[in-house]
Short mmCIF file of C-alpha atoms in Angstrom, two decimals:
data_model
loop_
_atom_site.label_atom_id
_atom_site.label_comp_id
_atom_site.label_asym_id
_atom_site.label_seq_id
_atom_site.Cartn_x
_atom_site.Cartn_y
_atom_site.Cartn_z
CA MET A 1 -187.13 -17.20 -82.67
CA ASN A 2 -187.55 -15.72 -79.42
CA LYS A 3 -189.99 -17.69 -77.77
CA HIS A 4 -191.32 -14.27 -75.90
CA ILE A 5 -192.41 -12.98 -79.79
CA VAL A 6 -194.09 -16.32 -80.30
CA SER A 7 -196.10 -16.47 -77.11
CA THR A 8 -197.34 -12.31 -77.97
CA LEU A 9 -198.16 -13.36 -81.35
CA ALA A 10 -200.19 -16.82 -79.92
CA LEU A 11 -201.64 -14.62 -77.31
CA ALA A 12 -202.80 -11.72 -79.64
CA THR A 13 -204.59 -14.11 -82.36
CA PHE A 14 -206.48 -15.75 -79.49
CA LEU A 15 -207.68 -12.61 -78.14
CA VAL A 16 -208.73 -11.65 -81.15
CA ALA A 17 -210.57 -15.11 -82.05
CA THR A 18 -212.30 -14.81 -78.82
CA ALA A 19 -213.28 -11.22 -78.49
CA ALA A 20 -216.55 -10.97 -80.85
CA PRO A 21 -218.05 -14.09 -78.33
CA ALA A 22 -216.92 -12.46 -75.15
CA LEU A 23 -218.25 -8.66 -76.07
CA ALA A 24 -221.36 -9.97 -77.40
CA ASP A 25 -222.51 -11.10 -73.79
CA GLU A 26 -221.46 -7.77 -72.01
CA SER A 27 -224.57 -5.89 -70.52
CA PRO A 28 -225.83 -3.38 -73.01
CA SER A 29 -223.71 0.07 -72.54
CA PRO A 30 -225.11 3.75 -72.80
CA SER A 31 -223.45 3.73 -76.32
CA PRO A 32 -225.29 1.29 -78.54
CA SER A 33 -221.92 1.85 -80.62
CA GLY A 34 -219.38 1.12 -77.91
CA SER A 35 -219.00 -2.87 -78.58
CA PRO A 36 -218.20 -1.96 -82.28
CA ARG A 37 -215.70 0.72 -81.28
CA LEU A 38 -213.80 -1.50 -78.78
CA ARG A 39 -213.48 -4.15 -81.09
CA ARG A 40 -212.23 -2.12 -83.77
CA GLU A 41 -209.62 -0.82 -81.44
CA PHE A 42 -208.97 -4.14 -80.16
CA ARG A 43 -207.96 -5.43 -83.72
CA GLN A 44 -205.99 -2.45 -84.34
CA GLU A 45 -203.88 -3.18 -81.38
CA VAL A 46 -203.63 -6.87 -82.79
CA LYS A 47 -202.74 -5.82 -85.92
CA GLU A 48 -199.70 -3.50 -84.40
CA ILE A 49 -198.29 -6.39 -82.48
CA ARG A 50 -197.97 -8.16 -85.39
CA LYS A 51 -196.78 -5.71 -87.34
CA ASP A 52 -193.87 -5.28 -84.86
CA THR A 53 -193.29 -8.73 -84.53
CA ARG A 54 -192.73 -9.52 -88.39
CA GLN A 55 -190.19 -6.29 -88.47
CA GLU A 56 -188.54 -7.74 -85.46
CA ILE A 57 -188.62 -11.18 -87.08
CA ALA A 58 -187.29 -9.69 -90.35
CA SER A 59 -184.56 -7.74 -88.94
CA ARG A 60 -183.27 -10.66 -86.72
CA SER A 61 -183.41 -12.60 -90.10
CA LYS A 62 -181.38 -10.06 -91.92
CA GLU A 63 -178.82 -10.13 -88.97
CA LEU A 64 -178.62 -14.03 -89.37
CA GLN A 65 -177.86 -13.77 -92.97
CA ALA A 66 -175.14 -11.00 -92.76
CA LYS A 67 -173.51 -13.51 -90.01
CA LEU A 68 -173.74 -16.40 -91.95
CA LYS A 69 -172.39 -14.52 -95.11
CA GLU A 70 -169.60 -13.59 -93.15
CA LYS A 71 -168.83 -16.97 -91.97
CA ARG A 72 -168.78 -18.09 -95.70
CA ASP A 73 -166.73 -15.53 -97.01
CA LEU A 74 -164.35 -16.31 -93.82
CA GLU A 75 -163.76 -20.07 -94.93
CA ARG A 76 -163.46 -19.27 -98.54
CA LYS A 77 -160.74 -16.68 -97.70
CA ASN A 78 -159.20 -19.36 -95.67
CA ARG A 79 -159.30 -21.74 -98.77
CA LEU A 80 -158.26 -19.35 -100.90
CA VAL A 81 -154.96 -18.60 -98.88
CA LYS A 82 -154.49 -22.11 -98.94
CA PHE A 83 -155.39 -22.81 -102.56
CA TRP A 84 -152.50 -19.71 -103.49
CA LYS A 85 -150.04 -21.17 -100.99
CA LYS A 86 -149.93 -24.42 -102.78
CA THR A 87 -149.82 -22.71 -106.34
CA GLY A 88 -147.26 -20.51 -104.94
CA GLU A 89 -144.99 -23.69 -104.15
CA ARG A 90 -145.45 -24.97 -107.56
CA LEU A 91 -144.94 -21.68 -109.34
CA GLN A 92 -141.96 -21.21 -107.06
CA LYS A 93 -140.70 -24.88 -108.07
CA LEU A 94 -141.29 -23.84 -112.01
CA ILE A 95 -139.05 -21.07 -111.57
CA ASN A 96 -136.20 -22.44 -109.83
CA ARG A 97 -136.29 -25.48 -112.50
CA GLU A 98 -135.80 -22.88 -115.25
CA LYS A 99 -132.87 -21.17 -113.05
CA LYS A 100 -130.93 -24.83 -112.64
CA MET A 101 -131.65 -25.66 -116.99
CA ALA A 102 -130.07 -21.89 -117.17
CA ASP A 103 -127.12 -22.87 -115.17
CA LYS A 104 -126.85 -26.25 -117.23
CA ILE A 105 -126.91 -24.59 -120.52
CA GLY A 106 -124.18 -22.18 -119.48
CA ALA A 107 -122.29 -24.82 -118.19
CA ARG A 108 -122.23 -26.84 -121.51
CA LEU A 109 -121.70 -23.46 -123.60
CA ASP A 110 -118.46 -23.13 -121.39
CA ARG A 111 -117.27 -26.61 -122.49
CA LEU A 112 -118.06 -25.63 -126.02
CA ALA A 113 -115.94 -22.76 -125.91
CA ALA A 114 -113.26 -24.29 -124.42
CA ALA A 115 -113.38 -27.30 -127.35
CA GLY A 116 -112.93 -24.41 -129.57
CA ARG A 117 -116.83 -23.65 -130.93
CA ASP A 118 -118.08 -20.66 -131.21
CA VAL A 119 -120.68 -19.66 -129.20
CA THR A 120 -120.56 -15.97 -128.47
CA LYS A 121 -124.39 -15.60 -129.76
CA LEU A 122 -125.59 -18.17 -127.87
CA LYS A 123 -124.02 -16.84 -124.42
CA ALA A 124 -125.89 -13.58 -125.58
CA ASP A 125 -129.36 -15.65 -125.80
CA LEU A 126 -128.64 -17.37 -122.65
CA VAL A 127 -128.14 -13.78 -120.70
CA ALA A 128 -131.46 -12.72 -122.58
CA ALA A 129 -133.10 -15.97 -120.96
CA ARG A 130 -131.76 -14.99 -117.81
CA ALA A 131 -133.07 -11.83 -117.65
CA LYS A 132 -136.48 -13.30 -118.49
CA ILE A 133 -136.04 -15.72 -115.31
CA ASP A 134 -135.72 -12.58 -112.97
CA GLY A 135 -138.40 -11.04 -114.77
CA ALA A 136 -140.58 -14.03 -113.70
CA GLN A 137 -139.38 -14.19 -109.97
CA ALA A 138 -140.05 -10.43 -109.72
CA ALA A 139 -143.87 -10.98 -111.05
CA PHE A 140 -144.08 -13.97 -108.67
CA ASP A 141 -142.85 -11.95 -105.89
CA SER A 142 -145.17 -8.99 -106.60
CA ALA A 143 -148.05 -11.50 -106.95
CA VAL A 144 -147.91 -12.78 -103.82
CA THR A 145 -147.21 -9.20 -102.01
CA GLU A 146 -150.20 -8.06 -103.65
CA LEU A 147 -152.68 -10.81 -102.69
CA LYS A 148 -151.55 -10.96 -99.06
CA LYS A 149 -152.35 -7.21 -98.76
CA MET A 150 -155.75 -7.86 -100.56
CA VAL A 151 -156.47 -10.41 -97.60
CA ASP A 152 -155.21 -8.50 -94.58
CA ASP A 153 -157.12 -5.26 -96.02
CA GLY A 154 -160.25 -7.85 -95.84
CA LYS A 155 -160.88 -6.93 -99.48
CA PRO A 156 -164.01 -8.96 -100.97
CA VAL A 157 -163.47 -12.87 -101.65
CA ALA A 158 -164.70 -12.36 -105.28
CA ASP A 159 -162.07 -9.32 -105.92
CA ILE A 160 -159.03 -11.33 -104.46
CA ILE A 161 -160.03 -14.64 -106.29
CA ALA A 162 -160.53 -12.39 -109.77
CA LYS A 163 -156.96 -10.84 -109.04
CA ALA A 164 -155.50 -14.12 -108.26
CA ARG A 165 -156.51 -15.72 -111.52
CA GLU A 166 -155.22 -12.66 -113.12
CA LEU A 167 -151.74 -12.66 -111.56
CA HIS A 168 -151.30 -16.54 -111.51
CA LYS A 169 -151.91 -16.15 -115.52
CA GLY A 170 -149.25 -13.25 -115.94
CA VAL A 171 -146.74 -15.31 -113.89
CA VAL A 172 -147.28 -18.49 -115.82
CA GLY A 173 -146.97 -16.62 -119.32
CA LYS A 174 -143.64 -15.24 -117.95
CA ILE A 175 -142.33 -18.78 -117.27
CA ARG A 176 -143.62 -20.21 -120.68
CA GLU A 177 -141.43 -17.44 -122.23
CA VAL A 178 -138.24 -18.34 -119.88
CA HIS A 179 -138.65 -22.00 -120.96
CA LYS A 180 -139.02 -21.34 -124.67
CA ALA A 181 -135.87 -18.98 -124.75
CA LEU A 182 -133.84 -21.75 -123.03
CA ILE A 183 -135.00 -24.65 -125.38
CA ASP A 184 -133.81 -22.04 -128.16
CA VAL A 185 -130.53 -22.34 -126.86
CA ILE A 186 -130.16 -25.90 -126.39
CA VAL A 187 -131.45 -26.84 -129.99
CA SER A 188 -129.04 -24.28 -131.05
CA THR A 189 -126.10 -25.96 -129.64
CA ARG A 190 -127.44 -29.62 -131.02
CA GLY A 191 -124.57 -30.73 -133.40
CA MET A 192 -121.74 -29.34 -131.87
CA SER A 193 -119.21 -31.46 -130.19
CA ILE A 194 -117.44 -30.65 -126.85
CA THR A 195 -114.63 -32.87 -128.09
CA PRO A 196 -111.50 -30.63 -129.00
CA THR A 197 -110.95 -30.17 -132.77
CA PRO A 198 -107.68 -32.56 -133.51
CA SER A 199 -104.67 -30.24 -134.64
CA VAL A 200 -103.30 -30.70 -138.24
CA THR A 201 -99.59 -31.27 -138.11
CA PRO A 202 -98.35 -29.81 -141.67
CA THR A 203 -96.33 -32.71 -143.39
CA PRO A 204 -92.73 -31.81 -143.97
CA THR A 205 -91.68 -31.05 -148.04
CA PRO A 206 -89.03 -33.85 -148.76
#
């Protein structure tokens, strides 16, 4: 609090407390109502000083609160950026893992086809699963771009957090769909051997 304001308020309070005795000792004035009038004016002046002081204090308090809120919002925004960076890295690893799994499944289907197994439908299912992987990657890239724009535009932290949760939920949902589609293809290959079926040599008729 400003020291000048405190000094002014203390002085005004002191003067109010000492005004009555001081005025009582003054010589009688021509107007018998002079002393009460001076006291009323002085008290009114002190009230105005107090009022102005309170308003200034309130104004400074609001400014301080606004600065503190701005600081807290900035800290929360920085924490959010760091959190989303880590979360984004984890989501990208999950997507990359699904891509590698799809590649391994594709290689196995090729070996099964070379062994004479009919994998036409399974290859079509794998193509559909890869399309889901592309969709998950696109959703993730879009989420990163959208959140970065919100931060750069100075959007409220609460809005950014709500949007981050929404986008995270959407990306995770797409990754789960991808994983399920790949698992379905893997399950369908069970029981299929990559060992070629030996050809049967016809027995000659005697």
